[in-house]
The first five atom37 places (N, CA, C, CB, O) and aatype in JSON, in Angstrom:
{
  "aatype": [12, 10, 3, 3, 4, 1, 13, 7, 5, 18, 10, 2, 1, 1, 2, 1, 2, 12, 9, 13, 8, 19, 16, 10, 6, 8, 0, 6, 3, 3, 17, 9, 19, 0, 6, 4, 14, 0, 10, 14, 7, 4, 19, 15, 5, 7, 1, 2, 6, 6, 6, 0, 10, 6, 2, 9, 11, 6, 0, 9, 16, 0, 17, 10, 17, 0, 6, 3, 5, 11, 0, 19, 15, 7, 10, 11, 2, 11, 11, 16, 8, 11, 14, 9, 10, 19, 0, 19],
  "atom_mask": [
    [1, 1, 1, 1, 1],
    [1, 1, 1, 1, 1],
    [1, 1, 1, 1, 1],
    [1, 1, 1, 1, 1],
    [1, 1, 1, 1, 1],
    [1, 1, 1, 1, 1],
    [1, 1, 1, 1, 1],
    [1, 1, 1, 0, 1],
    [1, 1, 1, 1, 1],
    [1, 1, 1, 1, 1],
    [1, 1, 1, 1, 1],
    [1, 1, 1, 1, 1],
    [1, 1, 1, 1, 1],
    [1, 1, 1, 1, 1],
    [1, 1, 1, 1, 1],
    [1, 1, 1, 1, 1],
    [1, 1, 1, 1, 1],
    [1, 1, 1, 1, 1],
    [1, 1, 1, 1, 1],
    [1, 1, 1, 1, 1],
    [1, 1, 1, 1, 1],
    [1, 1, 1, 1, 1],
    [1, 1, 1, 1, 1],
    [1, 1, 1, 1, 1],
    [1, 1, 1, 1, 1],
    [1, 1, 1, 1, 1],
    [1, 1, 1, 1, 1],
    [1, 1, 1, 1, 1],
    [1, 1, 1, 1, 1],
    [1, 1, 1, 1, 1],
    [1, 1, 1, 1, 1],
    [1, 1, 1, 1, 1],
    [1, 1, 1, 1, 1],
    [1, 1, 1, 1, 1],
    [1, 1, 1, 1, 1],
    [1, 1, 1, 1, 1],
    [1, 1, 1, 1, 1],
    [1, 1, 1, 1, 1],
    [1, 1, 1, 1, 1],
    [1, 1, 1, 1, 1],
    [1, 1, 1, 0, 1],
    [1, 1, 1, 1, 1],
    [1, 1, 1, 1, 1],
    [1, 1, 1, 1, 1],
    [1, 1, 1, 1, 1],
    [1, 1, 1, 0, 1],
    [1, 1, 1, 1, 1],
    [1, 1, 1, 1, 1],
    [1, 1, 1, 1, 1],
    [1, 1, 1, 1, 1],
    [1, 1, 1, 1, 1],
    [1, 1, 1, 1, 1],
    [1, 1, 1, 1, 1],
    [1, 1, 1, 1, 1],
    [1, 1, 1, 1, 1],
    [1, 1, 1, 1, 1],
    [1, 1, 1, 1, 1],
    [1, 1, 1, 1, 1],
    [1, 1, 1, 1, 1],
    [1, 1, 1, 1, 1],
    [1, 1, 1, 1, 1],
    [1, 1, 1, 1, 1],
    [1, 1, 1, 1, 1],
    [1, 1, 1, 1, 1],
    [1, 1, 1, 1, 1],
    [1, 1, 1, 1, 1],
    [1, 1, 1, 1, 1],
    [1, 1, 1, 1, 1],
    [1, 1, 1, 1, 1],
    [1, 1, 1, 1, 1],
    [1, 1, 1, 1, 1],
    [1, 1, 1, 1, 1],
    [1, 1, 1, 1, 1],
    [1, 1, 1, 0, 1],
    [1, 1, 1, 1, 1],
    [1, 1, 1, 1, 1],
    [1, 1, 1, 1, 1],
    [1, 1, 1, 1, 1],
    [1, 1, 1, 1, 1],
    [1, 1, 1, 1, 1],
    [1, 1, 1, 1, 1],
    [1, 1, 1, 1, 1],
    [1, 1, 1, 1, 1],
    [1, 1, 1, 1, 1],
    [1, 1, 1, 1, 1],
    [1, 1, 1, 1, 1],
    [1, 1, 1, 1, 1],
    [1, 1, 1, 1, 1]
  ],
  "atom_positions": [
    [[16.99, -17.83, 4.79], [16.41, -16.82, 4.29], [15.71, -16.64, 3.11], [17.1, -16.15, 4.28], [16.11, -16.94, 1.99]],
    [[14.66, -16.17, 3.39], [13.73, -16.05, 2.14], [13.83, -15.14, 0.98], [12.56, -15.79, 2.55], [14.04, -14.06, 1.53]],
    [[13.82, -15.01, 0.16], [14.04, -13.56, -1.19], [12.84, -12.76, -0.8], [13.85, -14.07, -3.28], [11.98, -13.1, 0.0]],
    [[12.91, -11.69, -1.45], [11.43, -11.08, -1.73], [10.12, -11.42, -1.93], [11.42, -10.59, -2.55], [9.01, -11.24, -1.44]],
    [[10.64, -11.94, -2.77], [9.51, -12.59, -4.17], [9.04, -13.77, -2.82], [10.6, -13.6, -6.31], [8.0, -13.48, -2.22]],
    [[9.43, -14.46, -2.57], [8.95, -15.89, -1.73], [8.6, -15.65, -0.22], [10.25, -17.07, -1.69], [7.98, -16.4, 0.54]],
    [[9.2, -14.26, 0.06], [8.72, -14.08, 1.31], [7.25, -13.41, 1.08], [9.76, -13.2, 2.18], [6.3, -13.75, 1.8]],
    [[7.11, -12.56, 0.16], [5.8, -11.9, -0.18], [4.6, -13.17, -0.4], [0.0, 0.0, 0.0], [3.48, -13.03, 0.11]],
    [[4.94, -14.37, -1.18], [4.31, -15.22, -1.41], [3.75, -16.04, -0.21], [4.95, -15.77, -2.21], [2.65, -16.59, -0.28]],
    [[4.6, -16.1, 0.96], [4.77, -16.99, 2.34], [3.48, -15.62, 3.03], [7.01, -17.14, 3.29], [2.36, -15.97, 3.42]],
    [[3.91, -14.27, 3.06], [3.03, -13.65, 3.59], [1.6, -13.84, 3.47], [3.29, -12.69, 3.34], [0.71, -13.96, 4.31]],
    [[1.61, -13.83, 1.75], [0.05, -13.92, 1.15], [-0.76, -15.29, 1.62], [0.12, -13.95, -0.66], [-1.98, -15.41, 1.68]],
    [[-0.15, -15.89, 1.83], [-0.86, -17.42, 1.74], [-1.26, -17.35, 3.58], [0.59, -19.11, 1.09], [-2.38, -17.68, 3.99]],
    [[-0.1, -16.87, 4.54], [-0.54, -16.91, 6.0], [-1.38, -16.02, 6.55], [0.44, -16.83, 6.79], [-2.22, -16.3, 7.4]],
    [[-1.09, -14.47, 5.87], [-2.17, -13.44, 6.63], [-2.78, -12.55, 5.2], [-1.19, -12.16, 8.03], [-3.2, -11.39, 5.2]],
    [[-2.71, -13.16, 4.42], [-3.6, -11.88, 3.35], [-3.11, -10.67, 3.69], [-5.38, -11.67, 3.54], [-3.88, -9.74, 3.93]],
    [[-1.97, -10.54, 3.74], [-1.44, -9.32, 3.58], [-0.53, -9.04, 1.86], [-0.43, -9.22, 4.98], [0.04, -9.92, 1.21]],
    [[-0.69, -7.32, 1.42], [0.07, -7.58, 0.54], [1.28, -6.52, 1.08], [-0.61, -7.44, -0.89], [1.11, -5.67, 1.95]],
    [[2.22, -6.73, 0.53], [3.87, -6.23, 1.1], [4.07, -5.01, -0.01], [5.42, -7.75, 0.92], [3.53, -5.15, -1.11]],
    [[4.78, -3.92, 0.23], [5.32, -2.89, -0.38], [6.56, -2.5, -0.25], [4.74, -2.04, -0.19], [6.94, -2.48, 0.92]],
    [[7.5, -2.1, -1.25], [9.08, -1.58, -0.73], [8.43, -0.02, -0.43], [10.72, -1.66, -2.23], [7.52, 0.5, -1.07]],
    [[9.05, 0.47, 0.54], [8.78, 1.92, 0.71], [10.59, 2.59, 1.12], [7.36, 2.14, 2.22], [11.52, 1.87, 1.49]],
    [[10.67, 4.02, 0.91], [12.13, 4.38, 0.95], [11.57, 5.77, 1.98], [13.09, 4.73, -0.88], [10.66, 6.6, 1.9]],
    [[12.69, 5.48, 2.94], [12.59, 6.59, 4.15], [13.81, 7.55, 3.75], [12.81, 5.87, 5.89], [14.95, 7.21, 3.43]],
    [[13.29, 8.81, 3.85], [14.65, 10.05, 3.45], [14.26, 11.43, 4.66], [14.45, 10.88, 1.2], [13.14, 11.94, 4.74]],
    [[15.34, 11.77, 5.41], [15.32, 12.74, 6.09], [14.82, 14.11, 5.36], [16.53, 12.76, 6.59], [15.55, 14.56, 4.47]],
    [[13.61, 14.79, 5.68], [13.73, 16.04, 4.98], [14.6, 16.87, 5.94], [12.3, 16.73, 4.64], [15.28, 16.54, 6.91]],
    [[14.3, 18.43, 5.16], [15.1, 19.33, 5.79], [14.61, 19.95, 7.14], [15.33, 20.33, 4.86], [15.42, 20.52, 7.88]],
    [[13.54, 19.86, 7.41], [12.88, 20.35, 8.6], [12.8, 18.95, 9.77], [11.24, 20.98, 8.08], [12.22, 18.99, 10.86]],
    [[13.54, 17.75, 9.2], [13.93, 17.06, 10.46], [12.55, 15.68, 10.6], [13.94, 18.47, 11.97], [12.4, 14.87, 11.51]],
    [[11.78, 15.86, 9.38], [10.67, 14.96, 9.31], [10.96, 13.76, 8.29], [9.4, 15.77, 8.89], [11.51, 14.01, 7.22]],
    [[10.63, 12.6, 8.59], [11.02, 11.3, 7.71], [10.21, 11.6, 6.75], [10.79, 9.77, 8.28], [9.09, 11.99, 7.09]],
    [[10.47, 11.52, 5.56], [9.59, 11.39, 4.18], [9.38, 9.95, 3.86], [10.36, 12.08, 2.85], [10.43, 9.33, 3.74]],
    [[8.11, 9.13, 3.66], [7.91, 8.11, 3.22], [7.53, 7.95, 1.78], [7.2, 7.67, 3.96], [6.98, 8.88, 1.18]],
    [[7.83, 6.63, 1.11], [7.17, 6.93, -0.24], [7.03, 5.5, -0.63], [8.07, 7.92, -1.37], [7.94, 4.75, -0.26]],
    [[5.93, 4.92, -1.39], [5.92, 3.91, -1.68], [6.07, 4.05, -3.59], [4.68, 3.31, -0.9], [5.18, 4.4, -4.36]],
    [[7.39, 3.66, -3.91], [7.88, 3.72, -5.42], [6.72, 3.0, -6.44], [9.47, 2.83, -5.56], [6.49, 3.31, -7.61]],
    [[6.06, 1.95, -5.65], [5.04, 1.32, -6.87], [3.75, 1.83, -7.02], [4.74, -0.14, -6.7], [3.04, 1.49, -7.97]],
    [[3.36, 2.64, -6.15], [2.65, 3.7, -6.07], [2.53, 5.27, -6.4], [2.57, 3.6, -5.27], [2.45, 6.14, -5.53]],
    [[2.53, 5.47, -7.55], [2.88, 7.12, -7.87], [2.11, 8.02, -7.11], [2.6, 7.57, -9.38], [0.88, 7.91, -7.02]],
    [[2.72, 8.86, -6.58], [2.31, 9.92, -5.85], [1.84, 9.5, -4.28], [0.0, 0.0, 0.0], [1.16, 10.23, -3.55]],
    [[2.3, 8.28, -3.97], [2.11, 7.75, -2.51], [2.87, 7.9, -1.71], [1.97, 6.63, -2.34], [3.82, 7.12, -1.62]],
    [[2.72, 8.98, -0.82], [3.77, 9.29, -0.12], [3.28, 10.04, 1.24], [4.71, 10.08, -1.01], [2.31, 10.79, 1.15]],
    [[3.9, 9.88, 2.46], [3.34, 10.62, 3.62], [4.89, 10.8, 4.49], [1.92, 9.61, 4.54], [5.97, 10.7, 3.92]],
    [[4.78, 11.03, 5.67], [5.92, 11.87, 6.56], [5.26, 11.35, 8.02], [5.94, 13.93, 6.3], [4.15, 10.96, 8.38]],
    [[6.28, 11.5, 8.52], [6.17, 11.31, 10.16], [7.62, 11.93, 10.97], [0.0, 0.0, 0.0], [8.74, 11.88, 10.46]],
    [[7.38, 12.43, 12.13], [8.34, 12.88, 13.25], [9.46, 12.0, 12.96], [7.79, 12.72, 14.83], [10.47, 12.5, 12.45]],
    [[9.42, 10.66, 13.23], [10.38, 9.53, 13.16], [9.93, 8.52, 12.06], [10.48, 8.8, 14.57], [9.02, 8.59, 11.24]],
    [[11.07, 7.34, 12.37], [10.74, 6.42, 11.46], [9.51, 5.57, 11.71], [11.81, 5.66, 11.3], [8.79, 5.23, 10.77]],
    [[9.23, 5.2, 13.13], [8.09, 4.81, 13.23], [6.7, 5.47, 12.63], [8.11, 4.7, 14.37], [5.82, 4.86, 12.02]],
    [[6.72, 6.41, 12.85], [5.27, 7.08, 12.78], [5.21, 7.34, 11.3], [5.04, 8.58, 13.72], [4.17, 7.13, 10.69]],
    [[6.48, 7.85, 10.61], [6.4, 7.59, 8.98], [5.87, 6.3, 8.49], [7.79, 7.66, 8.33], [5.02, 6.19, 7.6]],
    [[6.49, 5.22, 9.2], [6.19, 4.14, 8.43], [4.53, 3.64, 8.74], [7.34, 3.0, 8.79], [4.1, 2.76, 7.98]],
    [[3.76, 4.09, 9.65], [2.56, 4.07, 10.29], [1.82, 4.76, 8.88], [2.52, 4.95, 11.91], [1.01, 4.15, 8.17]],
    [[2.28, 6.1, 8.68], [1.62, 6.79, 8.13], [1.72, 6.23, 6.39], [2.08, 8.19, 8.57], [0.96, 6.49, 5.46]],
    [[2.55, 5.64, 6.41], [2.89, 5.28, 4.82], [1.86, 4.1, 4.81], [4.72, 4.76, 4.37], [1.29, 3.98, 3.72]],
    [[1.54, 3.29, 5.67], [0.55, 2.46, 5.49], [-0.86, 2.93, 5.02], [0.49, 1.86, 6.58], [-1.55, 2.63, 4.05]],
    [[-1.03, 3.73, 6.02], [-2.41, 4.46, 5.85], [-2.3, 5.22, 4.64], [-2.82, 5.45, 7.06], [-3.4, 5.33, 4.11]],
    [[-1.15, 5.92, 3.84], [-1.38, 6.36, 2.65], [-1.78, 5.08, 1.7], [-0.16, 7.16, 2.22], [-2.82, 5.1, 1.03]],
    [[-0.99, 4.11, 1.7], [-1.08, 2.65, 0.74], [-2.42, 2.03, 0.67], [-0.12, 1.41, 1.34], [-2.92, 1.57, -0.36]],
    [[-2.97, 2.05, 1.9], [-4.38, 1.75, 1.85], [-5.69, 2.74, 1.1], [-4.62, 1.61, 3.28], [-6.69, 2.36, 0.49]],
    [[-5.2, 4.2, 1.45], [-6.07, 5.2, 0.69], [-6.0, 5.13, -0.6], [-5.84, 6.49, 0.95], [-7.01, 5.27, -1.29]],
    [[-4.61, 4.87, -1.2], [-4.4, 5.08, -2.78], [-4.9, 3.92, -3.32], [-2.87, 5.28, -3.31], [-5.33, 3.92, -4.48]],
    [[-4.91, 2.78, -2.51], [-5.45, 1.97, -3.3], [-7.1, 1.87, -3.27], [-4.81, 0.79, -3.01], [-7.71, 1.39, -4.22]],
    [[-7.76, 2.37, -2.13], [-9.07, 2.43, -2.03], [-9.27, 3.34, -3.12], [-9.62, 2.82, -0.7], [-10.05, 2.91, -3.97]],
    [[-8.77, 4.49, -3.34], [-9.01, 5.37, -4.34], [-8.92, 5.16, -6.01], [-8.21, 6.25, -3.98], [-9.68, 5.68, -6.82]],
    [[-7.8, 4.26, -6.31], [-8.17, 3.54, -7.55], [-8.93, 2.75, -7.65], [-7.44, 3.04, -8.05], [-9.24, 2.6, -8.83]],
    [[-9.6, 1.91, -6.79], [-10.5, 0.62, -6.87], [-11.82, 1.71, -7.01], [-10.46, -0.69, -5.28], [-12.78, 1.47, -7.74]],
    [[-11.71, 2.64, -6.39], [-13.17, 3.3, -6.58], [-13.36, 4.19, -7.83], [-13.52, 4.23, -5.32], [-14.5, 4.4, -8.26]],
    [[-12.14, 4.77, -8.49], [-11.86, 4.99, -9.87], [-12.43, 3.99, -10.77], [-10.48, 5.06, -10.07], [-13.35, 4.33, -11.52]],
    [[-11.94, 2.68, -10.79], [-12.05, 1.44, -11.43], [-13.66, 0.99, -11.48], [-11.12, 0.38, -10.62], [-14.24, 0.44, -12.42]],
    [[-14.23, 1.4, -10.13], [-15.67, 0.83, -10.1], [-16.55, 1.75, -10.69], [-16.19, 0.52, -8.7], [-17.53, 1.29, -11.29]],
    [[-16.34, 3.2, -10.62], [-17.01, 3.94, -11.27], [-17.06, 3.65, -12.78], [-16.61, 5.1, -10.95], [-18.15, 3.82, -13.34]],
    [[-16.2, 3.32, -13.37], [-16.18, 3.23, -14.98], [-16.79, 2.14, -14.89], [0.0, 0.0, 0.0], [-17.49, 2.22, -15.91]],
    [[-17.06, 1.16, -14.43], [-18.04, 0.02, -14.58], [-19.46, 0.2, -14.71], [-17.93, -0.76, -13.54], [-20.25, -0.63, -15.18]],
    [[-19.72, 1.32, -14.27], [-21.27, 1.69, -13.9], [-22.1, 1.69, -15.55], [-21.33, 3.58, -12.98], [-23.23, 1.23, -15.73]],
    [[-21.38, 2.22, -16.48], [-21.93, 2.11, -17.49], [-21.55, 1.03, -18.31], [-21.86, 3.12, -17.99], [-21.96, 1.24, -19.46]],
    [[-21.03, 0.12, -18.23], [-20.94, -0.89, -18.96], [-21.68, -2.17, -18.53], [-19.68, -1.07, -19.11], [-21.59, -2.53, -17.36]],
    [[-22.31, -2.79, -19.3], [-23.27, -4.25, -18.96], [-22.1, -5.58, -18.45], [-24.28, -4.87, -20.79], [-21.78, -6.6, -19.06]],
    [[-21.73, -5.16, -17.34], [-20.74, -6.63, -17.19], [-21.39, -7.13, -15.81], [-18.7, -6.34, -17.0], [-22.3, -6.51, -15.27]],
    [[-20.92, -8.13, -15.36], [-20.86, -8.43, -14.19], [-20.89, -7.9, -12.99], [-20.23, -8.83, -14.19], [-19.9, -7.18, -12.86]],
    [[-21.99, -7.91, -11.42], [-21.39, -6.89, -10.5], [-20.37, -7.17, -9.89], [-22.11, -6.49, -9.6], [-20.09, -8.35, -9.67]],
    [[-19.5, -6.01, -9.43], [-18.44, -6.26, -8.92], [-18.04, -7.11, -7.62], [-18.12, -5.27, -8.87], [-18.58, -6.69, -6.59]],
    [[-17.55, -7.76, -7.52], [-17.42, -8.57, -6.04], [-15.73, -8.05, -5.25], [-17.44, -10.69, -6.46], [-14.58, -8.0, -5.69]],
    [[-16.23, -7.82, -4.23], [-15.25, -7.72, -3.25], [-14.41, -8.65, -2.94], [-15.69, -7.47, -2.28], [-14.86, -9.79, -2.84]],
    [[-13.25, -8.45, -2.74], [-12.24, -9.56, -2.11], [-11.2, -8.96, -1.44], [-11.58, -10.5, -3.13], [-10.78, -7.85, -1.76]],
    [[-10.8, -9.53, -0.62], [-9.48, -9.04, 0.46], [-8.24, -9.81, -0.04], [-9.74, -9.51, 2.29], [-8.21, -10.99, -0.41]],
    [[-7.2, -8.93, 0.02], [-6.12, -9.54, -0.09], [-4.85, -8.91, 0.53], [-6.01, -9.76, -1.35], [-3.76, -9.49, 0.44]]
  ]
}
């Protein structure tokens, strides 16, 4: 069995996917709340665990995109090389 770190390295070599740990908690309204602790404020929910996991994947993607957009907008005033997009 691969530990978390080695498993992540394996996935990155194979599929170019990033992996994140998430937590699932039952809310008082019977929804499942999913949170990605590595990304502050990245939270979603679903009616069941499957939906919550799909929704947190979408939230992680949106969180990373928004952070990238903020970083790129800060480069506009600097005289640096043109940013290059990479897929991870």
